[in-house]
Short mmCIF file of C-alpha atoms in Angstrom, two decimals:
data_model
loop_
_atom_site.label_atom_id
_atom_site.label_comp_id
_atom_site.label_asym_id
_atom_site.label_seq_id
_atom_site.Cartn_x
_atom_site.Cartn_y
_atom_site.Cartn_z
CA UNK A 12 -7.99 -32.55 -20.58
CA UNK A 13 -10.33 -33.79 -17.87
CA UNK A 14 -11.52 -31.94 -14.80
CA UNK A 15 -8.97 -31.37 -12.00
CA UNK A 16 -8.23 -34.41 -9.90
CA UNK A 17 -9.04 -34.81 -6.22
CA UNK A 18 -5.99 -37.08 -5.87
CA UNK A 19 -3.04 -34.96 -6.97
CA UNK A 20 0.21 -36.52 -8.12
CA UNK A 21 3.69 -35.06 -7.85
CA UNK A 22 5.59 -35.02 -11.12
CA UNK A 23 9.33 -34.42 -11.32
CA UNK A 24 10.29 -33.64 -14.92
CA UNK A 25 13.97 -34.04 -15.82
CA UNK A 26 15.31 -32.50 -19.02
CA UNK A 27 17.82 -34.09 -21.36
CA UNK A 28 21.37 -33.16 -22.26
CA UNK A 29 22.08 -29.55 -23.29
CA UNK A 30 18.56 -28.44 -22.30
CA UNK A 31 17.29 -26.88 -19.09
CA UNK A 32 14.10 -26.88 -17.03
CA UNK A 33 12.44 -24.42 -19.41
CA UNK A 34 12.02 -27.28 -21.88
CA UNK A 35 8.92 -28.31 -19.88
CA UNK A 36 7.30 -24.86 -19.88
CA UNK A 37 4.47 -25.97 -22.19
CA UNK A 38 3.75 -29.22 -20.34
CA UNK A 39 3.90 -28.01 -16.73
CA UNK A 40 0.73 -25.83 -16.92
CA UNK A 41 -1.21 -28.72 -18.44
CA UNK A 42 -0.40 -30.85 -15.39
CA UNK A 43 -0.90 -28.14 -12.78
CA UNK A 44 -4.26 -27.23 -14.34
CA UNK A 45 -5.40 -30.72 -13.33
CA UNK A 46 -4.37 -30.10 -9.74
CA UNK A 47 -1.01 -31.87 -9.84
CA UNK A 48 2.25 -30.66 -8.32
CA UNK A 49 5.14 -30.28 -10.76
CA UNK A 50 8.88 -29.75 -10.36
CA UNK A 51 10.98 -29.10 -13.48
CA UNK A 52 14.45 -28.18 -12.22
CA UNK A 53 17.53 -27.40 -14.27
CA UNK A 54 20.38 -29.85 -13.75
CA UNK A 55 23.82 -28.63 -12.71
CA UNK A 56 25.48 -26.90 -15.67
CA UNK A 57 22.20 -25.80 -17.22
CA UNK A 58 19.69 -22.98 -16.91
CA UNK A 59 20.14 -21.06 -13.68
CA UNK A 60 22.99 -23.46 -12.84
CA UNK A 61 24.88 -23.01 -16.12
CA UNK A 62 27.74 -21.26 -14.34
CA UNK A 63 28.43 -24.46 -12.38
CA UNK A 64 29.39 -26.48 -15.46
CA UNK A 65 32.85 -28.02 -15.18
CA UNK A 66 34.71 -31.16 -16.20
CA UNK A 67 33.75 -32.68 -12.83
CA UNK A 68 30.01 -32.48 -13.50
CA UNK A 69 28.83 -35.97 -14.35
CA UNK A 70 25.88 -38.31 -14.21
CA UNK A 71 26.28 -38.68 -10.44
CA UNK A 72 26.03 -34.89 -10.10
CA UNK A 73 22.69 -34.92 -11.86
CA UNK A 74 21.44 -37.88 -9.83
CA UNK A 75 22.40 -35.89 -6.73
CA UNK A 76 20.45 -32.90 -8.08
CA UNK A 77 17.18 -34.80 -8.41
CA UNK A 78 17.55 -37.04 -5.37
CA UNK A 79 18.37 -33.92 -3.34
CA UNK A 80 15.26 -32.13 -4.60
CA UNK A 81 13.10 -35.11 -3.68
CA UNK A 82 14.54 -35.34 -0.19
CA UNK A 83 14.64 -31.59 0.44
CA UNK A 84 10.94 -31.27 -0.41
CA UNK A 85 10.07 -34.61 1.23
CA UNK A 86 8.33 -35.81 -1.93
CA UNK A 87 6.62 -39.19 -2.08
CA UNK A 88 4.57 -41.10 -4.62
CA UNK A 89 6.42 -39.34 -7.42
CA UNK A 90 6.02 -39.85 -11.14
CA UNK A 91 9.63 -39.34 -12.18
CA UNK A 92 9.96 -38.38 -15.84
CA UNK A 93 13.19 -38.35 -17.84
CA UNK A 94 13.71 -37.14 -21.40
CA UNK A 95 16.56 -38.44 -23.57
CA UNK A 96 19.83 -38.48 -21.53
CA UNK A 97 17.72 -38.03 -18.38
CA UNK A 98 16.71 -41.67 -18.71
CA UNK A 99 20.14 -42.27 -17.20
CA UNK A 100 19.43 -39.74 -14.46
CA UNK A 101 16.04 -41.06 -13.37
CA UNK A 102 17.40 -44.62 -13.36
CA UNK A 103 20.10 -43.54 -10.93
CA UNK A 104 17.60 -41.60 -8.80
CA UNK A 105 15.33 -44.67 -8.64
CA UNK A 106 18.27 -46.59 -7.22
CA UNK A 107 18.87 -43.87 -4.63
CA UNK A 108 15.30 -43.29 -3.39
CA UNK A 109 13.13 -46.16 -4.72
CA UNK A 110 10.57 -45.91 -1.93
CA UNK A 111 9.61 -42.38 -2.98
CA UNK A 112 8.84 -43.14 -6.64
CA UNK A 113 5.56 -44.59 -7.88
CA UNK A 114 6.42 -44.69 -11.60
CA UNK A 115 9.29 -43.99 -13.96
CA UNK A 116 8.47 -42.48 -17.35
CA UNK A 117 11.11 -42.56 -20.10
CA UNK A 118 10.45 -40.11 -22.95
CA UNK A 119 12.51 -40.99 -26.03
CA UNK A 120 15.11 -41.77 -23.40
CA UNK A 121 18.22 -43.80 -22.71
CA UNK A 122 17.22 -46.90 -20.76
CA UNK A 123 20.29 -48.41 -19.07
CA UNK A 124 21.00 -51.44 -16.97
CA UNK A 125 23.28 -51.44 -13.93
CA UNK A 126 26.83 -50.31 -14.70
CA UNK A 127 26.12 -48.96 -18.18
CA UNK A 128 26.92 -45.44 -19.31
CA UNK A 129 25.36 -43.34 -22.06
CA UNK A 130 27.88 -44.63 -24.60
CA UNK A 131 26.81 -48.21 -23.87
CA UNK A 132 23.16 -47.33 -24.31
CA UNK A 133 23.63 -45.12 -27.38
CA UNK A 134 27.04 -45.62 -29.06
CA UNK A 135 26.42 -42.52 -31.19
CA UNK A 136 27.39 -40.56 -28.06
CA UNK A 137 31.03 -41.55 -28.51
CA UNK A 138 31.14 -39.59 -31.78
CA UNK A 139 30.12 -36.45 -29.87
CA UNK A 140 32.93 -37.01 -27.37
CA UNK A 141 35.41 -37.61 -30.19
CA UNK A 142 34.23 -34.43 -31.90
CA UNK A 143 35.01 -32.38 -28.81
CA UNK A 144 38.39 -34.02 -28.22
CA UNK A 145 40.33 -31.61 -30.44
CA UNK A 146 38.87 -28.44 -28.94
CA UNK A 147 40.48 -26.17 -26.34
CA UNK A 148 38.17 -27.66 -23.71
CA UNK A 149 37.76 -31.30 -24.76
CA UNK A 150 35.53 -32.01 -21.77
CA UNK A 151 32.78 -29.76 -23.19
CA UNK A 152 30.34 -31.10 -25.78
CA UNK A 153 28.36 -28.40 -27.56
CA UNK A 154 24.68 -28.94 -28.41
CA UNK A 155 23.85 -30.80 -31.59
CA UNK A 156 23.51 -28.51 -34.62
CA UNK A 157 20.30 -27.79 -36.43
CA UNK A 158 19.66 -30.21 -39.29
CA UNK A 159 17.49 -29.68 -42.36
CA UNK A 160 13.81 -30.51 -41.91
CA UNK A 161 12.37 -32.81 -40.78
CA UNK A 162 15.19 -33.27 -38.22
CA UNK A 163 15.47 -29.62 -37.18
CA UNK A 164 16.97 -28.82 -33.78
CA UNK A 165 16.29 -31.83 -31.54
CA UNK A 166 13.22 -32.44 -33.68
CA UNK A 167 11.97 -28.85 -33.37
CA UNK A 168 11.31 -27.33 -36.80
CA UNK A 169 9.22 -24.21 -36.19
CA UNK A 170 11.56 -21.19 -36.70
CA UNK A 171 10.29 -19.32 -33.63
CA UNK A 172 10.59 -22.41 -31.45
CA UNK A 173 14.10 -23.06 -32.75
CA UNK A 174 15.13 -19.49 -31.96
CA UNK A 175 13.78 -19.83 -28.42
CA UNK A 176 15.29 -23.26 -27.90
CA UNK A 177 18.74 -22.01 -28.91
CA UNK A 178 18.66 -19.50 -26.04
CA UNK A 179 18.20 -22.34 -23.51
CA UNK A 180 20.89 -24.76 -24.71
CA UNK A 181 24.30 -25.03 -23.06
CA UNK A 182 27.26 -27.41 -23.31
CA UNK A 183 27.35 -30.82 -21.65
CA UNK A 184 30.26 -32.36 -19.76
CA UNK A 185 31.84 -35.49 -21.22
CA UNK A 186 31.65 -37.10 -17.77
CA UNK A 187 27.85 -37.12 -18.01
CA UNK A 188 28.13 -39.62 -20.84
CA UNK A 189 31.08 -41.62 -19.51
CA UNK A 190 29.97 -42.18 -15.93
CA UNK A 191 28.12 -45.47 -15.31
CA UNK A 192 24.73 -45.57 -13.64
CA UNK A 193 24.18 -47.40 -10.38
CA UNK A 194 21.10 -49.65 -10.38
CA UNK A 195 22.03 -52.34 -7.87
CA UNK A 196 19.22 -51.83 -5.31
CA UNK A 197 16.64 -54.56 -5.92
CA UNK A 198 13.90 -52.15 -4.82
CA UNK A 199 14.36 -49.98 -7.92
CA UNK A 200 13.49 -52.92 -10.16
CA UNK A 201 10.02 -53.08 -8.60
CA UNK A 202 9.03 -49.58 -9.78
CA UNK A 203 6.59 -49.64 -12.74
CA UNK A 204 7.93 -48.08 -15.92
CA UNK A 205 6.35 -46.38 -18.91
CA UNK A 206 8.11 -45.67 -22.20
CA UNK A 207 7.03 -42.93 -24.60
CA UNK A 208 8.69 -43.19 -28.01
CA UNK A 209 8.81 -40.17 -30.29
CA UNK A 210 8.30 -41.31 -33.86
CA UNK A 211 9.98 -38.45 -35.66
CA UNK A 212 13.12 -38.61 -37.74
CA UNK A 213 16.38 -39.34 -35.92
CA UNK A 214 19.91 -38.18 -36.85
CA UNK A 215 21.86 -40.86 -38.67
CA UNK A 216 23.50 -43.24 -36.22
CA UNK A 217 21.32 -42.23 -33.25
CA UNK A 218 19.66 -45.63 -33.01
CA UNK A 219 17.26 -46.21 -30.14
CA UNK A 220 17.68 -49.36 -28.08
CA UNK A 221 14.48 -51.45 -28.27
CA UNK A 222 12.31 -51.43 -25.17
CA UNK A 223 12.35 -54.85 -23.46
CA UNK A 224 9.04 -56.69 -23.64
CA UNK A 225 9.10 -57.20 -19.90
CA UNK A 226 9.78 -54.62 -17.19
CA UNK A 227 12.31 -55.38 -14.44
CA UNK A 228 9.36 -56.05 -12.09
CA UNK A 229 8.10 -58.80 -14.41
CA UNK A 230 5.12 -56.89 -15.83
CA UNK A 231 4.69 -56.36 -19.58
CA UNK A 232 6.33 -53.15 -20.74
CA UNK A 233 3.99 -50.19 -21.14
CA UNK A 234 4.94 -48.43 -24.38
CA UNK A 235 3.25 -45.46 -26.05
CA UNK A 236 4.13 -44.01 -29.43
CA UNK A 237 3.91 -40.28 -30.08
CA UNK A 238 4.21 -38.81 -33.55
CA UNK A 239 6.69 -36.10 -32.72
CA UNK A 240 10.23 -34.90 -33.01
CA UNK A 241 12.63 -35.71 -30.18
CA UNK A 242 11.67 -32.68 -28.05
CA UNK A 243 8.01 -33.66 -27.76
CA UNK A 244 7.51 -31.37 -24.78
CA UNK A 245 8.04 -28.45 -27.18
CA UNK A 246 6.45 -29.76 -30.37
CA UNK A 247 3.57 -31.84 -28.97
CA UNK A 248 2.95 -30.66 -25.38
CA UNK A 249 -0.78 -31.43 -25.31
CA UNK A 250 -0.39 -35.03 -26.46
CA UNK A 251 2.58 -35.57 -24.16
CA UNK A 252 0.72 -34.02 -21.24
CA UNK A 253 -2.19 -36.37 -21.80
CA UNK A 254 0.13 -39.38 -21.78
CA UNK A 255 1.72 -38.20 -18.52
CA UNK A 256 -1.71 -37.74 -16.94
CA UNK A 257 -2.75 -41.21 -18.08
CA UNK A 258 0.42 -42.72 -16.59
CA UNK A 259 0.28 -41.18 -13.12
#
């Protein structure tokens, strides 16, 4: 890491499905040590807001969470980072407050276009919804199970890390995956985007949509590859932190 910057950036880090804001606990200090300001909130239904989970919590709820944080704290020039499902969230937030965002960073994330939902972006999601359909609360999707190495739990394979990660995971509402994202403000298309792809093993069927060669603003896509499991913020925080610093 380099010496602290004299031009601090504000990062807003948005966790993926089933996780909470603690997922960023190894990355946040790397950014703040360089003088940057970091927000890593838990979305509704997760972390300190787990008790608010209901069938009515959807993608729009999570967009409201992050857009509300940005407006409440009067944040500008933000690097808005989304992991996995949160690619849907940050896309919706960019549509809501495009003038406050300097860059979008998608970490192994869903990258939608206007009107798409998570199922459109990653059809594997429908299998998770179908799996919950026969339960007593079919609107609740439990976290993915741990798979044998090298898949592990969301790409985490260290036993101590897995044990800790389990304590942070909570169910996700089906509506989060079914609700379409709104991206109809032309201003959101002008925001530069960076994609960080985690090159670890993926569960069968969880195919990543290729990153377009050209960003919506017409510039070539900026793509970085990180040798890591899906939860890179846990397994490779230093490398991920460096990429975030380089893409401020």
